[in-house]
Amino acid sequence: MILIDGKKAAAELRQELKHEVTDLKAKYNKVPGLTVILIGDLTPSQIYVRNKEKSANEVGLKSEVIKYPDSVEEKTVLEKIEELNKDETVSGILVQLPLPKHIDKQKVIETILPSKDVDGFHPMNVGNLSSGYESSVPCTPLGCYLLIKKVEPNLNGKKAVIVGRSNLNGKPMTQLLLKENCTVTITHSKTKDLKAECLEADIIVAAVGIPELVKGDWVKKDTIVIDVGINKTDNGIVGDVDFDEVSKKAKALTPVPGGVGPMTIACLLKNTIECFKRSQI
Ligand code: NAD
């Protein structure tokens, strides 16, 4: 069984991106900039943002975090985004989710210029991705995609089963694998026989939020299994895949932690650099 090392893959990607930033700096005399807006004091969000900032600095991006208290008015946030949209030193804007209830998430997402939307959540980017055009791609599925390609560069005709249909993970994952000529089945909470669907798969991507949902007898040998889940349990953090069981069956599997998670941030940096490059044309 191949244990897909997301930490190592992310470190390699950051190294590549660091070289790219050096080259861009030599060519344009400026570097891509990432601005993150953090609202409130949720501990997980603070940790994510700190890690994003650290990684951005590591690859040489210009990075800035703008913090607001929970009580900030929606108008203040939208005005700040408008200001950042016009700022040429800002290549990418990310508003850390979740947001306080009084702030309309969709309004925030749609205020970010599609060309600076490093999360790939703007409807324009969602549409472009599903039409097969150039777009920002949500960071977690992009990371999953890069990990799958490391194990299996040619995905032509492979059967992929995506468990979970969220806008954040399942749906964009489907589009990425369709582009690679996979035959993709997207499953969800109303799917009749999830085990039977998974047993057909050459690739399984589980993004559900249910601890150890995918079992060993749901998986063929030779299946590549990507576990997106991050679930807090009494036994610590576990994924959506039963690691002990599935690792005995699958061809390749991502661990949790140390699989998809580290790739998500590296892909955010990659998206920022892509936004910068597109803005220079
Ligand atoms: P979500 O709650 O938005 O979506 C979950 C999906 O799972 C839904 O489409 C639902 O239909 C489906 N589902 C629910 N119960 C099911 C069942 N019994 N069988 C089949 N499908 C079922 O979740 P999300 O935002 O996509 O996140 C999924 C998981 O991924 C969570 O554990 C989250 O913490 C994790 N996550 C990890 C990263 C990372 O960087 N590794 C990033 C984002 C999310």
PDB file of C-alpha atoms in Angstrom, residues 154-255:
ATOM      1  CA  ASN A 154      -2.966   8.832 -16.424  1.00  0.00           C
ATOM      2  CA  LEU A 155      -6.558   8.900 -15.177  1.00  0.00           C
ATOM      3  CA  ASN A 156      -8.143   8.296 -18.585  1.00  0.00           C
ATOM      4  CA  GLY A 157     -11.250   6.125 -18.218  1.00  0.00           C
ATOM      5  CA  LYS A 158     -10.832   5.513 -14.467  1.00  0.00           C
ATOM      6  CA  LYS A 159     -13.955   5.183 -12.382  1.00  0.00           C
ATOM      7  CA  ALA A 160     -14.036   7.771  -9.616  1.00  0.00           C
ATOM      8  CA  VAL A 161     -16.548   7.876  -6.790  1.00  0.00           C
ATOM      9  CA  ILE A 162     -16.830  11.128  -4.861  1.00  0.00           C
ATOM     10  CA  VAL A 163     -18.497  10.791  -1.476  1.00  0.00           C
ATOM     11  CA  GLY A 164     -20.087  14.136  -0.550  1.00  0.00           C
ATOM     12  CA  ARG A 165     -21.466  16.834  -2.852  1.00  0.00           C
ATOM     13  CA  SER A 166     -20.419  20.042  -1.109  1.00  0.00           C
ATOM     14  CA  ASN A 167     -19.568  23.160  -3.117  1.00  0.00           C
ATOM     15  CA  LEU A 168     -16.272  23.233  -1.247  1.00  0.00           C
ATOM     16  CA  ASN A 169     -15.114  19.693  -1.991  1.00  0.00           C
ATOM     17  CA  GLY A 170     -17.298  17.151  -3.783  1.00  0.00           C
ATOM     18  CA  LYS A 171     -18.540  19.238  -6.706  1.00  0.00           C
ATOM     19  CA  PRO A 172     -15.214  20.838  -7.746  1.00  0.00           C
ATOM     20  CA  MET A 173     -13.489  17.453  -7.257  1.00  0.00           C
ATOM     21  CA  THR A 174     -15.940  16.008  -9.767  1.00  0.00           C
ATOM     22  CA  GLN A 175     -15.075  18.683 -12.323  1.00  0.00           C
ATOM     23  CA  LEU A 176     -11.334  18.141 -11.934  1.00  0.00           C
ATOM     24  CA  LEU A 177     -11.644  14.400 -12.482  1.00  0.00           C
ATOM     25  CA  LEU A 178     -14.046  14.817 -15.410  1.00  0.00           C
ATOM     26  CA  LYS A 179     -11.405  16.993 -17.067  1.00  0.00           C
ATOM     27  CA  GLU A 180      -9.028  14.030 -16.715  1.00  0.00           C
ATOM     28  CA  ASN A 181     -11.554  11.786 -18.515  1.00  0.00           C
ATOM     29  CA  CYS A 182     -12.597   9.857 -15.436  1.00  0.00           C
ATOM     30  CA  THR A 183     -16.101   8.429 -15.263  1.00  0.00           C
ATOM     31  CA  VAL A 184     -17.329  10.169 -12.136  1.00  0.00           C
ATOM     32  CA  THR A 185     -20.124   9.197  -9.757  1.00  0.00           C
ATOM     33  CA  ILE A 186     -21.027  11.759  -7.134  1.00  0.00           C
ATOM     34  CA  THR A 187     -22.651  10.283  -4.048  1.00  0.00           C
ATOM     35  CA  HIS A 188     -24.270  11.896  -1.012  1.00  0.00           C
ATOM     36  CA  SER A 189     -26.455  11.367   2.045  1.00  0.00           C
ATOM     37  CA  LYS A 190     -29.397  10.123  -0.074  1.00  0.00           C
ATOM     38  CA  THR A 191     -27.366   7.642  -2.127  1.00  0.00           C
ATOM     39  CA  LYS A 192     -29.046   4.213  -1.862  1.00  0.00           C
ATOM     40  CA  ASP A 193     -26.060   1.867  -1.615  1.00  0.00           C
ATOM     41  CA  LEU A 194     -22.834   3.733  -0.957  1.00  0.00           C
ATOM     42  CA  LYS A 195     -20.820   0.571  -0.402  1.00  0.00           C
ATOM     43  CA  ALA A 196     -21.835  -0.812  -3.823  1.00  0.00           C
ATOM     44  CA  GLU A 197     -20.887   2.490  -5.480  1.00  0.00           C
ATOM     45  CA  CYS A 198     -17.495   2.553  -3.751  1.00  0.00           C
ATOM     46  CA  LEU A 199     -16.792  -1.045  -4.737  1.00  0.00           C
ATOM     47  CA  GLU A 200     -16.910   0.049  -8.394  1.00  0.00           C
ATOM     48  CA  ALA A 201     -14.280   2.751  -7.885  1.00  0.00           C
ATOM     49  CA  ASP A 202     -10.670   3.003  -9.040  1.00  0.00           C
ATOM     50  CA  ILE A 203     -10.526   6.285  -7.117  1.00  0.00           C
ATOM     51  CA  ILE A 204     -12.518   7.241  -4.024  1.00  0.00           C
ATOM     52  CA  VAL A 205     -12.522  10.763  -2.621  1.00  0.00           C
ATOM     53  CA  ALA A 206     -14.324  10.931   0.726  1.00  0.00           C
ATOM     54  CA  ALA A 207     -15.413  14.426   1.847  1.00  0.00           C
ATOM     55  CA  VAL A 208     -18.280  13.811   4.219  1.00  0.00           C
ATOM     56  CA  GLY A 209     -17.512  14.694   7.824  1.00  0.00           C
ATOM     57  CA  ILE A 210     -18.477  11.270   9.275  1.00  0.00           C
ATOM     58  CA  PRO A 211     -15.644   9.541  11.151  1.00  0.00           C
ATOM     59  CA  GLU A 212     -14.389   6.351   9.425  1.00  0.00           C
ATOM     60  CA  LEU A 213     -17.434   6.005   7.181  1.00  0.00           C
ATOM     61  CA  VAL A 214     -15.606   4.226   4.341  1.00  0.00           C
ATOM     62  CA  LYS A 215     -14.786   0.675   5.428  1.00  0.00           C
ATOM     63  CA  GLY A 216     -12.269  -1.907   4.246  1.00  0.00           C
ATOM     64  CA  ASP A 217     -14.914  -4.030   2.496  1.00  0.00           C
ATOM     65  CA  TRP A 218     -16.086  -0.980   0.470  1.00  0.00           C
ATOM     66  CA  VAL A 219     -12.777  -0.825  -1.388  1.00  0.00           C
ATOM     67  CA  LYS A 220     -11.300  -2.941  -4.212  1.00  0.00           C
ATOM     68  CA  LYS A 221      -7.615  -3.658  -4.199  1.00  0.00           C
ATOM     69  CA  ASP A 222      -5.929  -1.188  -6.577  1.00  0.00           C
ATOM     70  CA  THR A 223      -8.207   1.660  -5.492  1.00  0.00           C
ATOM     71  CA  ILE A 224      -6.675   5.028  -4.697  1.00  0.00           C
ATOM     72  CA  VAL A 225      -8.427   6.460  -1.637  1.00  0.00           C
ATOM     73  CA  ILE A 226      -8.262  10.147  -0.725  1.00  0.00           C
ATOM     74  CA  ASP A 227      -9.567  11.062   2.707  1.00  0.00           C
ATOM     75  CA  VAL A 228     -10.609  14.705   3.026  1.00  0.00           C
ATOM     76  CA  GLY A 229     -12.403  14.326   6.370  1.00  0.00           C
ATOM     77  CA  ILE A 230     -11.181  15.977   9.544  1.00  0.00           C
ATOM     78  CA  ASN A 231     -13.258  14.718  12.476  1.00  0.00           C
ATOM     79  CA  LYS A 232     -12.577  15.334  16.143  1.00  0.00           C
ATOM     80  CA  THR A 233     -13.306  12.166  18.162  1.00  0.00           C
ATOM     81  CA  ASP A 234     -12.463  10.857  21.625  1.00  0.00           C
ATOM     82  CA  ASN A 235      -9.574   9.027  19.948  1.00  0.00           C
ATOM     83  CA  GLY A 236      -8.198  12.201  18.370  1.00  0.00           C
ATOM     84  CA  ILE A 237      -8.540  13.461  14.791  1.00  0.00           C
ATOM     85  CA  VAL A 238      -9.729  10.865  12.268  1.00  0.00           C
ATOM     86  CA  GLY A 239     -10.786  11.024   8.643  1.00  0.00           C
ATOM     87  CA  ASP A 240     -13.885   9.833   6.790  1.00  0.00           C
ATOM     88  CA  VAL A 241     -12.066   6.596   5.940  1.00  0.00           C
ATOM     89  CA  ASP A 242     -11.383   3.731   8.325  1.00  0.00           C
ATOM     90  CA  PHE A 243      -7.603   3.931   8.008  1.00  0.00           C
ATOM     91  CA  ASP A 244      -6.754   0.586   9.641  1.00  0.00           C
ATOM     92  CA  GLU A 245      -9.170  -1.386   7.476  1.00  0.00           C
ATOM     93  CA  VAL A 246      -8.738   0.456   4.189  1.00  0.00           C
ATOM     94  CA  SER A 247      -4.936   0.541   4.381  1.00  0.00           C
ATOM     95  CA  LYS A 248      -5.016  -3.279   4.206  1.00  0.00           C
ATOM     96  CA  LYS A 249      -7.020  -3.203   0.961  1.00  0.00           C
ATOM     97  CA  ALA A 250      -6.298  -0.067  -1.070  1.00  0.00           C
ATOM     98  CA  LYS A 251      -3.504   0.593  -3.538  1.00  0.00           C
ATOM     99  CA  ALA A 252      -2.899   4.026  -2.019  1.00  0.00           C
ATOM    100  CA  LEU A 253      -4.362   6.050   0.847  1.00  0.00           C
ATOM    101  CA  THR A 254      -3.908   9.489   2.398  1.00  0.00           C
ATOM    102  CA  PRO A 255      -3.490   9.556   6.192  1.00  0.00           C
TER     103      PRO A 255
END
